[in-house]
Amino acid sequence: MPTTPATATHSSSNGTAEAIMLELVDENGTTIGTAEKLAAHQAPGQLHRAFSVFLFDEKGRLLLQRRALGKYHSPGVWSNTCCGHPYPGEAPFAAAARRTYEELGISPSLLAEAGTVRYNHPDPASGLVEQEFNHLFVGMAQERPKPDPEEVGETAFVTAAELTEQHAEAPFSAWFMTVLDAARPAIRELTGPSAGW
């Protein structure tokens, strides 16, 4: 993992895992404190900062990932290219680029801010709750994904029509449609009208 001032404080020198801390925010997205990751997702959930990335290829197809079966939250379901949480003090843009590389082994050739969305999505399977102030990013993927198998089960590039069909047949994350719909204006600007987003 690249070391930045934010990530340096989250790396252990003796190889033991440290608690992952999230940035708690108010309804305006202003930082108000921190909480341990799992605790922030326990019902009813604590509002925290997050990000969602949507990467497209040159044909206007969206890169989806199926979350690894070993993940504690929403395992085995399909979702957007990458999502996660900035470390406290880490810029959402930097976190989005970092996690895209960590999970998928790719660096976006373009990554642009696409607004924010606030939501509250319980996950019926785990009982965990996503209370998130989510920073959205859209961009281009010009490399083949090289997923980390601990994070990602599989990947697929899909057209808008294929996504509609797949969404009807396969399980998707509880937050997927909320973040996709919020990012659609920026996605249309990036991919053009012919892509159908």
PDB file of N, CA and C in Angstrom, residues 79-144:
ATOM      1  N   SER A  79     -21.574  -5.116  -6.905  1.00  0.00           N
ATOM      2  CA  SER A  79     -21.646  -3.703  -6.537  1.00  0.00           C
ATOM      3  C   SER A  79     -20.843  -2.890  -7.555  1.00  0.00           C
ATOM      4  N   ASN A  80     -20.762  -1.585  -7.298  1.00  0.00           N
ATOM      5  CA  ASN A  80     -20.038  -0.694  -8.198  1.00  0.00           C
ATOM      6  C   ASN A  80     -18.544  -1.017  -8.180  1.00  0.00           C
ATOM      7  N   THR A  81     -17.783  -0.335  -9.002  1.00  0.00           N
ATOM      8  CA  THR A  81     -16.367  -0.647  -9.198  1.00  0.00           C
ATOM      9  C   THR A  81     -15.624  -0.775  -7.879  1.00  0.00           C
ATOM     10  N   CYS A  82     -15.809   0.186  -7.004  1.00  0.00           N
ATOM     11  CA  CYS A  82     -15.108   0.178  -5.720  1.00  0.00           C
ATOM     12  C   CYS A  82     -15.856   1.084  -4.758  1.00  0.00           C
ATOM     13  N   CYS A  83     -15.888   0.707  -3.504  1.00  0.00           N
ATOM     14  CA  CYS A  83     -16.453   1.587  -2.477  1.00  0.00           C
ATOM     15  C   CYS A  83     -15.701   1.344  -1.178  1.00  0.00           C
ATOM     16  N   GLY A  84     -15.774   2.309  -0.292  1.00  0.00           N
ATOM     17  CA  GLY A  84     -15.062   2.165   0.966  1.00  0.00           C
ATOM     18  C   GLY A  84     -15.134   3.433   1.784  1.00  0.00           C
ATOM     19  N   HIS A  85     -14.177   3.565   2.693  1.00  0.00           N
ATOM     20  CA  HIS A  85     -14.177   4.667   3.649  1.00  0.00           C
ATOM     21  C   HIS A  85     -12.802   5.308   3.705  1.00  0.00           C
ATOM     22  N   PRO A  86     -12.733   6.632   3.638  1.00  0.00           N
ATOM     23  CA  PRO A  86     -11.435   7.285   3.873  1.00  0.00           C
ATOM     24  C   PRO A  86     -11.011   7.084   5.325  1.00  0.00           C
ATOM     25  N   TYR A  87      -9.710   7.003   5.550  1.00  0.00           N
ATOM     26  CA  TYR A  87      -9.222   7.066   6.913  1.00  0.00           C
ATOM     27  C   TYR A  87      -9.480   8.467   7.448  1.00  0.00           C
ATOM     28  N   PRO A  88      -9.615   8.640   8.766  1.00  0.00           N
ATOM     29  CA  PRO A  88      -9.749   9.990   9.299  1.00  0.00           C
ATOM     30  C   PRO A  88      -8.604  10.885   8.812  1.00  0.00           C
ATOM     31  N   GLY A  89      -8.969  12.030   8.253  1.00  0.00           N
ATOM     32  CA  GLY A  89      -7.979  12.966   7.739  1.00  0.00           C
ATOM     33  C   GLY A  89      -7.560  12.729   6.304  1.00  0.00           C
ATOM     34  N   GLU A  90      -8.017  11.629   5.701  1.00  0.00           N
ATOM     35  CA  GLU A  90      -7.660  11.322   4.306  1.00  0.00           C
ATOM     36  C   GLU A  90      -8.720  11.910   3.379  1.00  0.00           C
ATOM     37  N   ALA A  91      -8.299  12.580   2.323  1.00  0.00           N
ATOM     38  CA  ALA A  91      -9.241  13.150   1.365  1.00  0.00           C
ATOM     39  C   ALA A  91     -10.000  12.026   0.660  1.00  0.00           C
ATOM     40  N   PRO A  92     -11.323  12.176   0.440  1.00  0.00           N
ATOM     41  CA  PRO A  92     -12.081  11.136  -0.247  1.00  0.00           C
ATOM     42  C   PRO A  92     -11.504  10.764  -1.609  1.00  0.00           C
ATOM     43  N   PHE A  93     -11.023  11.744  -2.377  1.00  0.00           N
ATOM     44  CA  PHE A  93     -10.431  11.462  -3.685  1.00  0.00           C
ATOM     45  C   PHE A  93      -9.222  10.538  -3.546  1.00  0.00           C
ATOM     46  N   ALA A  94      -8.363  10.825  -2.586  1.00  0.00           N
ATOM     47  CA  ALA A  94      -7.177  10.000  -2.360  1.00  0.00           C
ATOM     48  C   ALA A  94      -7.569   8.596  -1.918  1.00  0.00           C
ATOM     49  N   ALA A  95      -8.575   8.501  -1.064  1.00  0.00           N
ATOM     50  CA  ALA A  95      -9.038   7.195  -0.596  1.00  0.00           C
ATOM     51  C   ALA A  95      -9.626   6.373  -1.741  1.00  0.00           C
ATOM     52  N   ALA A  96     -10.379   7.041  -2.618  1.00  0.00           N
ATOM     53  CA  ALA A  96     -10.992   6.349  -3.752  1.00  0.00           C
ATOM     54  C   ALA A  96      -9.912   5.781  -4.677  1.00  0.00           C
ATOM     55  N   ALA A  97      -8.892   6.570  -4.975  1.00  0.00           N
ATOM     56  CA  ALA A  97      -7.801   6.103  -5.830  1.00  0.00           C
ATOM     57  C   ALA A  97      -7.022   4.978  -5.150  1.00  0.00           C
ATOM     58  N   ARG A  98      -6.771   5.127  -3.853  1.00  0.00           N
ATOM     59  CA  ARG A  98      -6.015   4.117  -3.097  1.00  0.00           C
ATOM     60  C   ARG A  98      -6.741   2.782  -3.099  1.00  0.00           C
ATOM     61  N   ARG A  99      -8.038   2.801  -2.733  1.00  0.00           N
ATOM     62  CA  ARG A  99      -8.775   1.539  -2.615  1.00  0.00           C
ATOM     63  C   ARG A  99      -9.018   0.894  -3.976  1.00  0.00           C
ATOM     64  N   THR A 100      -9.186   1.682  -5.030  1.00  0.00           N
ATOM     65  CA  THR A 100      -9.345   1.107  -6.363  1.00  0.00           C
ATOM     66  C   THR A 100      -8.099   0.305  -6.726  1.00  0.00           C
ATOM     67  N   TYR A 101      -6.934   0.838  -6.384  1.00  0.00           N
ATOM     68  CA  TYR A 101      -5.698   0.111  -6.655  1.00  0.00           C
ATOM     69  C   TYR A 101      -5.565  -1.110  -5.746  1.00  0.00           C
ATOM     70  N   GLU A 102      -5.872  -0.954  -4.453  1.00  0.00           N
ATOM     71  CA  GLU A 102      -5.734  -2.074  -3.520  1.00  0.00           C
ATOM     72  C   GLU A 102      -6.669  -3.229  -3.873  1.00  0.00           C
ATOM     73  N   GLU A 103      -7.907  -2.928  -4.237  1.00  0.00           N
ATOM     74  CA  GLU A 103      -8.891  -3.972  -4.507  1.00  0.00           C
ATOM     75  C   GLU A 103      -8.760  -4.557  -5.908  1.00  0.00           C
ATOM     76  N   LEU A 104      -8.502  -3.694  -6.905  1.00  0.00           N
ATOM     77  CA  LEU A 104      -8.592  -4.120  -8.296  1.00  0.00           C
ATOM     78  C   LEU A 104      -7.272  -4.077  -9.055  1.00  0.00           C
ATOM     79  N   GLY A 105      -6.222  -3.544  -8.437  1.00  0.00           N
ATOM     80  CA  GLY A 105      -4.928  -3.500  -9.086  1.00  0.00           C
ATOM     81  C   GLY A 105      -4.860  -2.561 -10.271  1.00  0.00           C
ATOM     82  N   ILE A 106      -5.751  -1.571 -10.315  1.00  0.00           N
ATOM     83  CA  ILE A 106      -5.729  -0.606 -11.417  1.00  0.00           C
ATOM     84  C   ILE A 106      -5.726   0.815 -10.859  1.00  0.00           C
ATOM     85  N   SER A 107      -5.113   1.699 -11.619  1.00  0.00           N
ATOM     86  CA  SER A 107      -5.144   3.134 -11.319  1.00  0.00           C
ATOM     87  C   SER A 107      -5.992   3.792 -12.399  1.00  0.00           C
ATOM     88  N   PRO A 108      -7.081   4.461 -12.029  1.00  0.00           N
ATOM     89  CA  PRO A 108      -7.922   5.094 -13.047  1.00  0.00           C
ATOM     90  C   PRO A 108      -7.119   6.082 -13.890  1.00  0.00           C
ATOM     91  N   SER A 109      -7.373   6.078 -15.210  1.00  0.00           N
ATOM     92  CA  SER A 109      -6.699   7.047 -16.078  1.00  0.00           C
ATOM     93  C   SER A 109      -7.366   8.409 -15.972  1.00  0.00           C
ATOM     94  N   LEU A 110      -8.568   8.421 -15.437  1.00  0.00           N
ATOM     95  CA  LEU A 110      -9.298   9.656 -15.165  1.00  0.00           C
ATOM     96  C   LEU A 110     -10.182   9.378 -13.968  1.00  0.00           C
ATOM     97  N   LEU A 111     -10.245  10.305 -13.033  1.00  0.00           N
ATOM     98  CA  LEU A 111     -11.132  10.161 -11.874  1.00  0.00           C
ATOM     99  C   LEU A 111     -11.625  11.551 -11.514  1.00  0.00           C
ATOM    100  N   ALA A 112     -12.941  11.732 -11.525  1.00  0.00           N
ATOM    101  CA  ALA A 112     -13.527  13.050 -11.277  1.00  0.00           C
ATOM    102  C   ALA A 112     -14.625  12.965 -10.224  1.00  0.00           C
ATOM    103  N   GLU A 113     -14.754  14.015  -9.436  1.00  0.00           N
ATOM    104  CA  GLU A 113     -15.816  14.080  -8.431  1.00  0.00           C
ATOM    105  C   GLU A 113     -17.174  14.128  -9.118  1.00  0.00           C
ATOM    106  N   ALA A 114     -18.161  13.461  -8.508  1.00  0.00           N
ATOM    107  CA  ALA A 114     -19.501  13.391  -9.095  1.00  0.00           C
ATOM    108  C   ALA A 114     -20.580  13.692  -8.061  1.00  0.00           C
ATOM    109  N   GLY A 115     -20.239  14.477  -7.029  1.00  0.00           N
ATOM    110  CA  GLY A 115     -21.221  14.868  -6.030  1.00  0.00           C
ATOM    111  C   GLY A 115     -21.199  13.977  -4.805  1.00  0.00           C
ATOM    112  N   THR A 116     -22.212  14.144  -3.967  1.00  0.00           N
ATOM    113  CA  THR A 116     -22.355  13.336  -2.751  1.00  0.00           C
ATOM    114  C   THR A 116     -23.796  12.869  -2.635  1.00  0.00           C
ATOM    115  N   VAL A 117     -23.991  11.822  -1.838  1.00  0.00           N
ATOM    116  CA  VAL A 117     -25.335  11.333  -1.545  1.00  0.00           C
ATOM    117  C   VAL A 117     -25.349  10.803  -0.111  1.00  0.00           C
ATOM    118  N   ARG A 118     -26.430  11.069   0.572  1.00  0.00           N
ATOM    119  CA  ARG A 118     -26.617  10.623   1.962  1.00  0.00           C
ATOM    120  C   ARG A 118     -27.673   9.533   1.959  1.00  0.00           C
ATOM    121  N   TYR A 119     -27.400   8.406   2.612  1.00  0.00           N
ATOM    122  CA  TYR A 119     -28.398   7.335   2.657  1.00  0.00           C
ATOM    123  C   TYR A 119     -28.294   6.528   3.943  1.00  0.00           C
ATOM    124  N   ASN A 120     -29.338   5.745   4.161  1.00  0.00           N
ATOM    125  CA  ASN A 120     -29.451   4.846   5.314  1.00  0.00           C
ATOM    126  C   ASN A 120     -29.978   3.524   4.771  1.00  0.00           C
ATOM    127  N   HIS A 121     -29.078   2.534   4.619  1.00  0.00           N
ATOM    128  CA  HIS A 121     -29.470   1.244   4.055  1.00  0.00           C
ATOM    129  C   HIS A 121     -29.123   0.112   5.018  1.00  0.00           C
ATOM    130  N   PRO A 122     -30.128  -0.496   5.666  1.00  0.00           N
ATOM    131  CA  PRO A 122     -29.859  -1.707   6.449  1.00  0.00           C
ATOM    132  C   PRO A 122     -29.576  -2.881   5.516  1.00  0.00           C
ATOM    133  N   ASP A 123     -28.704  -3.775   5.942  1.00  0.00           N
ATOM    134  CA  ASP A 123     -28.431  -5.002   5.199  1.00  0.00           C
ATOM    135  C   ASP A 123     -29.138  -6.137   5.931  1.00  0.00           C
ATOM    136  N   PRO A 124     -30.257  -6.648   5.370  1.00  0.00           N
ATOM    137  CA  PRO A 124     -31.037  -7.664   6.079  1.00  0.00           C
ATOM    138  C   PRO A 124     -30.234  -8.917   6.414  1.00  0.00           C
ATOM    139  N   ALA A 125     -29.294  -9.301   5.561  1.00  0.00           N
ATOM    140  CA  ALA A 125     -28.556 -10.545   5.776  1.00  0.00           C
ATOM    141  C   ALA A 125     -27.641 -10.471   6.998  1.00  0.00           C
ATOM    142  N   SER A 126     -26.956  -9.325   7.183  1.00  0.00           N
ATOM    143  CA  SER A 126     -25.985  -9.217   8.278  1.00  0.00           C
ATOM    144  C   SER A 126     -26.511  -8.453   9.480  1.00  0.00           C
ATOM    145  N   GLY A 127     -27.575  -7.654   9.277  1.00  0.00           N
ATOM    146  CA  GLY A 127     -28.062  -6.790  10.350  1.00  0.00           C
ATOM    147  C   GLY A 127     -27.268  -5.500  10.473  1.00  0.00           C
ATOM    148  N   LEU A 128     -26.246  -5.316   9.631  1.00  0.00           N
ATOM    149  CA  LEU A 128     -25.453  -4.089   9.663  1.00  0.00           C
ATOM    150  C   LEU A 128     -26.178  -2.979   8.906  1.00  0.00           C
ATOM    151  N   VAL A 129     -25.807  -1.740   9.200  1.00  0.00           N
ATOM    152  CA  VAL A 129     -26.491  -0.587   8.619  1.00  0.00           C
ATOM    153  C   VAL A 129     -25.474   0.342   7.969  1.00  0.00           C
ATOM    154  N   GLU A 130     -25.772   0.754   6.739  1.00  0.00           N
ATOM    155  CA  GLU A 130     -24.950   1.737   6.045  1.00  0.00           C
ATOM    156  C   GLU A 130     -25.589   3.118   6.223  1.00  0.00           C
ATOM    157  N   GLN A 131     -25.078   3.873   7.180  1.00  0.00           N
ATOM    158  CA  GLN A 131     -25.467   5.279   7.370  1.00  0.00           C
ATOM    159  C   GLN A 131     -24.311   6.089   6.815  1.00  0.00           C
ATOM    160  N   GLU A 132     -24.416   6.501   5.553  1.00  0.00           N
ATOM    161  CA  GLU A 132     -23.243   7.072   4.917  1.00  0.00           C
ATOM    162  C   GLU A 132     -23.501   8.417   4.248  1.00  0.00           C
ATOM    163  N   PHE A 133     -22.464   9.248   4.333  1.00  0.00           N
ATOM    164  CA  PHE A 133     -22.350  10.478   3.557  1.00  0.00           C
ATOM    165  C   PHE A 133     -21.312  10.133   2.501  1.00  0.00           C
ATOM    166  N   ASN A 134     -21.779   9.822   1.290  1.00  0.00           N
ATOM    167  CA  ASN A 134     -20.960   9.167   0.290  1.00  0.00           C
ATOM    168  C   ASN A 134     -20.490  10.135  -0.793  1.00  0.00           C
ATOM    169  N   HIS A 135     -19.168  10.182  -1.008  1.00  0.00           N
ATOM    170  CA  HIS A 135     -18.562  10.993  -2.060  1.00  0.00           C
ATOM    171  C   HIS A 135     -18.458  10.127  -3.309  1.00  0.00           C
ATOM    172  N   LEU A 136     -19.005  10.612  -4.427  1.00  0.00           N
ATOM    173  CA  LEU A 136     -19.075   9.840  -5.661  1.00  0.00           C
ATOM    174  C   LEU A 136     -17.982  10.260  -6.632  1.00  0.00           C
ATOM    175  N   PHE A 137     -17.423   9.268  -7.345  1.00  0.00           N
ATOM    176  CA  PHE A 137     -16.373   9.516  -8.331  1.00  0.00           C
ATOM    177  C   PHE A 137     -16.636   8.689  -9.579  1.00  0.00           C
ATOM    178  N   VAL A 138     -16.425   9.282 -10.736  1.00  0.00           N
ATOM    179  CA  VAL A 138     -16.526   8.567 -12.006  1.00  0.00           C
ATOM    180  C   VAL A 138     -15.199   8.690 -12.734  1.00  0.00           C
ATOM    181  N   GLY A 139     -14.897   7.687 -13.555  1.00  0.00           N
ATOM    182  CA  GLY A 139     -13.630   7.737 -14.260  1.00  0.00           C
ATOM    183  C   GLY A 139     -13.501   6.651 -15.297  1.00  0.00           C
ATOM    184  N   MET A 140     -12.271   6.527 -15.808  1.00  0.00           N
ATOM    185  CA  MET A 140     -11.977   5.579 -16.875  1.00  0.00           C
ATOM    186  C   MET A 140     -10.988   4.523 -16.385  1.00  0.00           C
ATOM    187  N   ALA A 141     -11.236   3.287 -16.813  1.00  0.00           N
ATOM    188  CA  ALA A 141     -10.319   2.179 -16.531  1.00  0.00           C
ATOM    189  C   ALA A 141      -9.754   1.705 -17.854  1.00  0.00           C
ATOM    190  N   GLN A 142      -8.453   1.860 -18.048  1.00  0.00           N
ATOM    191  CA  GLN A 142      -7.834   1.438 -19.299  1.00  0.00           C
ATOM    192  C   GLN A 142      -6.882   0.263 -19.104  1.00  0.00           C
ATOM    193  N   GLU A 143      -6.927  -0.335 -17.901  1.00  0.00           N
ATOM    194  CA  GLU A 143      -6.138  -1.530 -17.608  1.00  0.00           C
ATOM    195  C   GLU A 143      -7.095  -2.679 -17.301  1.00  0.00           C
ATOM    196  N   ARG A 144      -6.601  -3.893 -17.474  1.00  0.00           N
ATOM    197  CA  ARG A 144      -7.391  -5.054 -17.041  1.00  0.00           C
ATOM    198  C   ARG A 144      -7.309  -5.153 -15.522  1.00  0.00           C
TER     199      ARG A 144
END
